[in-house]
XYZ file of C-alpha atoms in Angstrom:
284
model
C 82.604 -7.461 212.587
C 84.850 -10.238 211.326
C 85.434 -13.029 213.846
C 88.196 -15.541 213.225
C 88.900 -18.009 216.023
C 91.851 -20.365 215.640
C 92.153 -23.985 216.649
C 93.727 -23.337 220.060
C 91.560 -20.503 221.461
C 87.807 -20.451 221.899
C 85.553 -17.575 222.780
C 83.249 -18.611 225.617
C 79.944 -17.044 226.659
C 79.917 -16.761 230.478
C 77.050 -17.857 232.673
C 75.179 -15.095 234.503
C 76.808 -16.154 237.760
C 80.331 -16.063 236.314
C 79.679 -12.694 234.695
C 78.353 -11.234 237.956
C 81.207 -12.618 240.064
C 83.793 -11.370 237.566
C 82.372 -7.857 237.562
C 82.257 -7.800 241.368
C 85.886 -8.926 241.576
C 87.059 -6.215 239.188
C 84.945 -3.569 240.928
C 86.318 -4.522 244.342
C 89.900 -4.164 243.144
C 89.492 -0.834 241.334
C 87.188 0.718 243.952
C 89.678 -0.093 246.714
C 92.481 1.536 244.731
C 90.339 4.590 243.979
C 89.463 5.017 247.653
C 93.090 4.861 248.770
C 94.225 7.280 246.086
C 91.363 9.693 246.800
C 92.225 9.829 250.502
C 95.881 10.532 249.741
C 95.011 13.175 247.165
C 92.568 14.859 249.554
C 95.250 15.208 252.217
C 97.759 16.504 249.706
C 95.312 19.034 248.252
C 94.321 20.358 251.687
C 97.927 20.758 252.804
C 99.031 22.515 249.622
C 96.043 24.865 249.724
C 96.692 25.726 253.365
C 100.387 26.388 252.735
C 99.729 28.638 249.730
C 96.932 30.753 251.281
C 99.285 33.435 252.732
C 100.653 34.154 249.258
C 97.401 35.301 247.634
C 97.953 38.715 246.042
C 95.430 41.492 246.465
C 94.670 41.568 242.733
C 94.065 37.856 242.448
C 92.263 37.818 245.763
C 89.631 40.229 244.442
C 88.831 38.095 241.396
C 85.595 36.180 241.404
C 84.201 33.522 239.088
C 80.494 32.843 239.365
C 78.805 29.457 239.531
C 77.260 29.900 236.052
C 80.764 30.489 234.659
C 81.970 27.204 236.088
C 78.863 25.441 234.801
C 79.588 26.759 231.311
C 83.157 25.462 231.494
C 81.944 22.007 232.475
C 79.370 22.004 229.669
C 82.076 23.023 227.203
C 84.303 20.156 228.348
C 81.446 17.650 228.045
C 80.639 18.949 224.556
C 84.271 18.413 223.590
C 84.106 14.859 224.942
C 81.044 14.174 222.790
C 82.929 15.463 219.744
C 85.696 12.979 220.530
C 83.136 10.168 220.609
C 81.677 11.176 217.266
C 85.138 11.439 215.735
C 85.908 7.866 216.767
C 82.655 6.704 215.157
C 83.369 8.449 211.865
C 87.023 7.506 211.599
C 88.677 4.077 211.626
C 86.254 2.735 209.030
C 88.862 0.262 207.731
C 88.451 -2.082 210.703
C 87.649 -5.166 208.611
C 90.728 -4.657 206.453
C 92.950 -4.171 209.502
C 91.704 -7.431 210.996
C 92.227 -9.355 207.749
C 95.703 -7.860 207.415
C 96.636 -9.187 210.863
C 95.411 -12.645 209.840
C 97.501 -12.527 206.677
C 100.569 -11.688 208.760
C 100.028 -14.499 211.256
C 97.313 -17.152 211.153
C 97.718 -17.723 214.901
C 95.712 -14.557 215.556
C 92.232 -15.035 216.971
C 90.188 -11.979 215.975
C 87.111 -11.229 218.092
C 84.816 -8.212 217.919
C 81.659 -6.853 219.541
C 79.294 -7.485 221.100
C 81.548 -8.080 224.081
C 80.633 -10.198 227.080
C 80.546 -7.889 230.107
C 81.145 -4.279 231.059
C 81.612 -2.135 234.144
C 81.641 1.572 234.955
C 82.393 3.632 238.038
C 81.880 7.328 238.667
C 79.271 9.872 237.677
C 80.426 10.174 234.064
C 81.452 6.783 232.718
C 79.892 4.727 229.916
C 80.335 1.482 227.970
C 78.474 0.113 224.943
C 79.017 -3.651 224.606
C 77.516 -3.798 221.114
C 79.975 -1.297 219.640
C 82.959 -1.444 221.990
C 82.700 2.261 222.842
C 83.807 3.331 226.307
C 84.824 6.527 228.070
C 84.917 8.733 231.139
C 84.835 12.460 231.929
C 85.032 13.220 235.673
C 85.210 16.619 237.373
C 86.746 16.618 240.850
C 86.343 12.885 241.152
C 87.228 9.495 239.728
C 85.728 7.455 236.920
C 86.511 4.225 235.097
C 85.012 2.169 232.274
C 85.819 -1.417 231.282
C 84.899 -3.957 228.608
C 85.472 -7.693 229.130
C 85.751 -10.796 226.929
C 86.040 -14.470 227.982
C 88.319 -16.957 226.212
C 89.472 -20.527 226.805
C 92.285 -22.585 225.198
C 91.804 -26.228 224.257
C 95.324 -27.039 225.507
C 98.146 -25.398 227.460
C 99.398 -22.366 225.536
C 101.233 -19.091 225.888
C 98.784 -16.351 224.997
C 99.500 -12.892 223.663
C 96.708 -10.358 223.893
C 96.420 -7.095 222.006
C 93.589 -5.032 220.559
C 92.861 -2.305 218.051
C 91.816 0.535 220.366
C 91.884 4.144 219.114
C 91.674 6.631 221.993
C 91.295 10.395 222.313
C 91.762 12.291 225.546
C 91.902 15.766 227.038
C 92.360 17.312 230.467
C 92.840 20.614 232.235
C 93.766 22.064 235.620
C 92.724 25.622 236.345
C 93.237 27.757 239.451
C 92.266 31.417 239.507
C 93.206 32.218 243.073
C 95.372 29.748 244.916
C 95.174 26.098 245.749
C 95.779 22.721 244.188
C 94.559 20.917 241.052
C 95.641 17.502 239.821
C 94.516 15.117 237.099
C 95.688 11.850 235.577
C 94.277 9.179 233.313
C 95.206 6.077 231.412
C 94.298 2.838 229.705
C 95.017 -0.726 230.726
C 94.622 -4.457 230.167
C 93.821 -6.775 233.069
C 93.611 -10.557 232.720
C 92.001 -12.920 235.255
C 91.981 -16.657 235.737
C 88.231 -17.038 236.285
C 88.441 -20.286 238.273
C 90.861 -18.951 240.895
C 89.975 -15.265 240.653
C 93.697 -14.563 240.422
C 94.969 -11.579 238.466
C 97.441 -12.960 235.933
C 98.389 -9.660 234.385
C 97.739 -5.986 235.120
C 99.264 -3.714 232.474
C 98.481 -0.004 232.803
C 99.713 2.946 230.798
C 99.232 6.523 231.979
C 98.248 8.884 229.193
C 98.895 11.974 231.316
C 99.669 13.050 234.878
C 99.598 16.750 235.749
C 99.527 18.768 238.977
C 99.096 22.531 239.294
C 99.796 24.534 242.460
C 98.914 28.222 242.672
C 97.191 30.394 240.092
C 97.497 29.089 236.553
C 96.103 26.961 233.768
C 97.446 23.785 232.142
C 95.754 21.521 229.630
C 95.978 19.066 226.762
C 93.179 18.913 224.216
C 92.061 16.301 221.671
C 95.170 14.148 221.831
C 94.900 10.850 219.960
C 96.720 7.565 220.434
C 96.208 3.795 220.320
C 96.494 1.032 222.890
C 99.225 -0.394 220.648
C 101.308 2.767 221.209
C 101.319 2.409 225.003
C 103.156 0.222 227.487
C 99.949 -1.816 227.948
C 99.956 -2.826 224.285
C 101.123 -6.432 224.411
C 100.269 -8.793 227.225
C 101.739 -12.303 227.412
C 100.345 -14.889 229.845
C 100.281 -18.658 230.367
C 96.934 -20.387 229.769
C 95.922 -23.859 230.945
C 93.863 -25.975 228.573
C 90.158 -25.956 229.430
C 90.400 -23.072 231.915
C 88.420 -19.861 231.466
C 90.095 -16.452 231.236
C 88.695 -12.946 231.333
C 90.401 -10.074 229.548
C 89.431 -6.544 230.580
C 90.270 -3.457 228.524
C 89.632 -0.370 230.599
C 90.355 3.294 231.121
C 90.381 5.546 234.159
C 90.569 9.230 234.966
C 91.006 11.190 238.180
C 90.565 14.893 238.838
C 90.993 16.710 242.143
C 90.998 20.383 243.048
C 91.014 22.380 246.241
C 90.894 26.143 246.104
C 88.626 29.048 245.302
C 87.971 29.140 242.476
C 89.514 26.082 240.827
C 88.524 23.314 238.438
C 90.021 20.050 237.178
C 88.782 17.702 234.438
C 89.812 14.400 232.842
C 88.317 12.979 229.646
C 88.935 9.773 227.667
C 86.926 8.382 224.752
C 87.837 5.034 223.207
C 86.536 2.301 220.963
C 87.409 -1.406 220.648
C 86.552 -2.580 217.100
C 88.304 -5.885 217.733
C 90.672 -7.747 220.031
C 93.339 -10.221 218.968
C 94.798 -13.195 220.827
C 97.760 -15.215 219.601
C 98.670 -18.587 221.067
C 101.625 -20.967 221.048
C 101.410 -24.536 222.407
C 103.670 -25.154 225.389
C 104.127 -28.817 224.490
């Protein structure tokens, strides 16, 4: 992958201690949020299911879906997720040309590609590959997140602008045969830390979907494609102090919750980060 670093921004390899502390800080923040959201969603799901129980019809009430049927549905969803991953590998082969085009537009761009510096995952189905920039999640009735991080440092005080070339595909579904509650949401974000202070300088998140289903029904979205640049998290401006170290996380999350019998909810995101780009302007 092409790497072009300008005069004002340097890519810095973190020490093991800095890398570990940075991962722990990010994990603490996201895990706390996940816990709070899960508790709220659990209460909401239980209440909605309880309220809707008296309205089960005799026809729907006699329906039954076996455990093997649900297992097959999960396997089908995971197979679809793997197809999304393969599609991202095969497409977007013009990465080098895209990076060079950005440099021709503005020489202030600092282009940096894999391998990236650190990564983090949470949940049963979450993965990151530092050497390729691949990341993704696919939770069922749970939460998952995946993040890739890169460290940079300016040689003087600057205003930084961070963006990245990140193609993403996603899918989700909520399904209730009888009665109950199913909800799923997911998104992609950029989070920037001042490593010395541990302070979050910027936390831009863009939801890709947010859907809730109550009562018997099915709702879904399959193989939808987008880019980080097409979301509200696309461009992130932040002040940088010369000599300080900064960590930029690119991450995704997905949440799925269901309560009912039978019911199922799934969230899936597959993404790839061929390169990131940082622009900088001196403040003096």
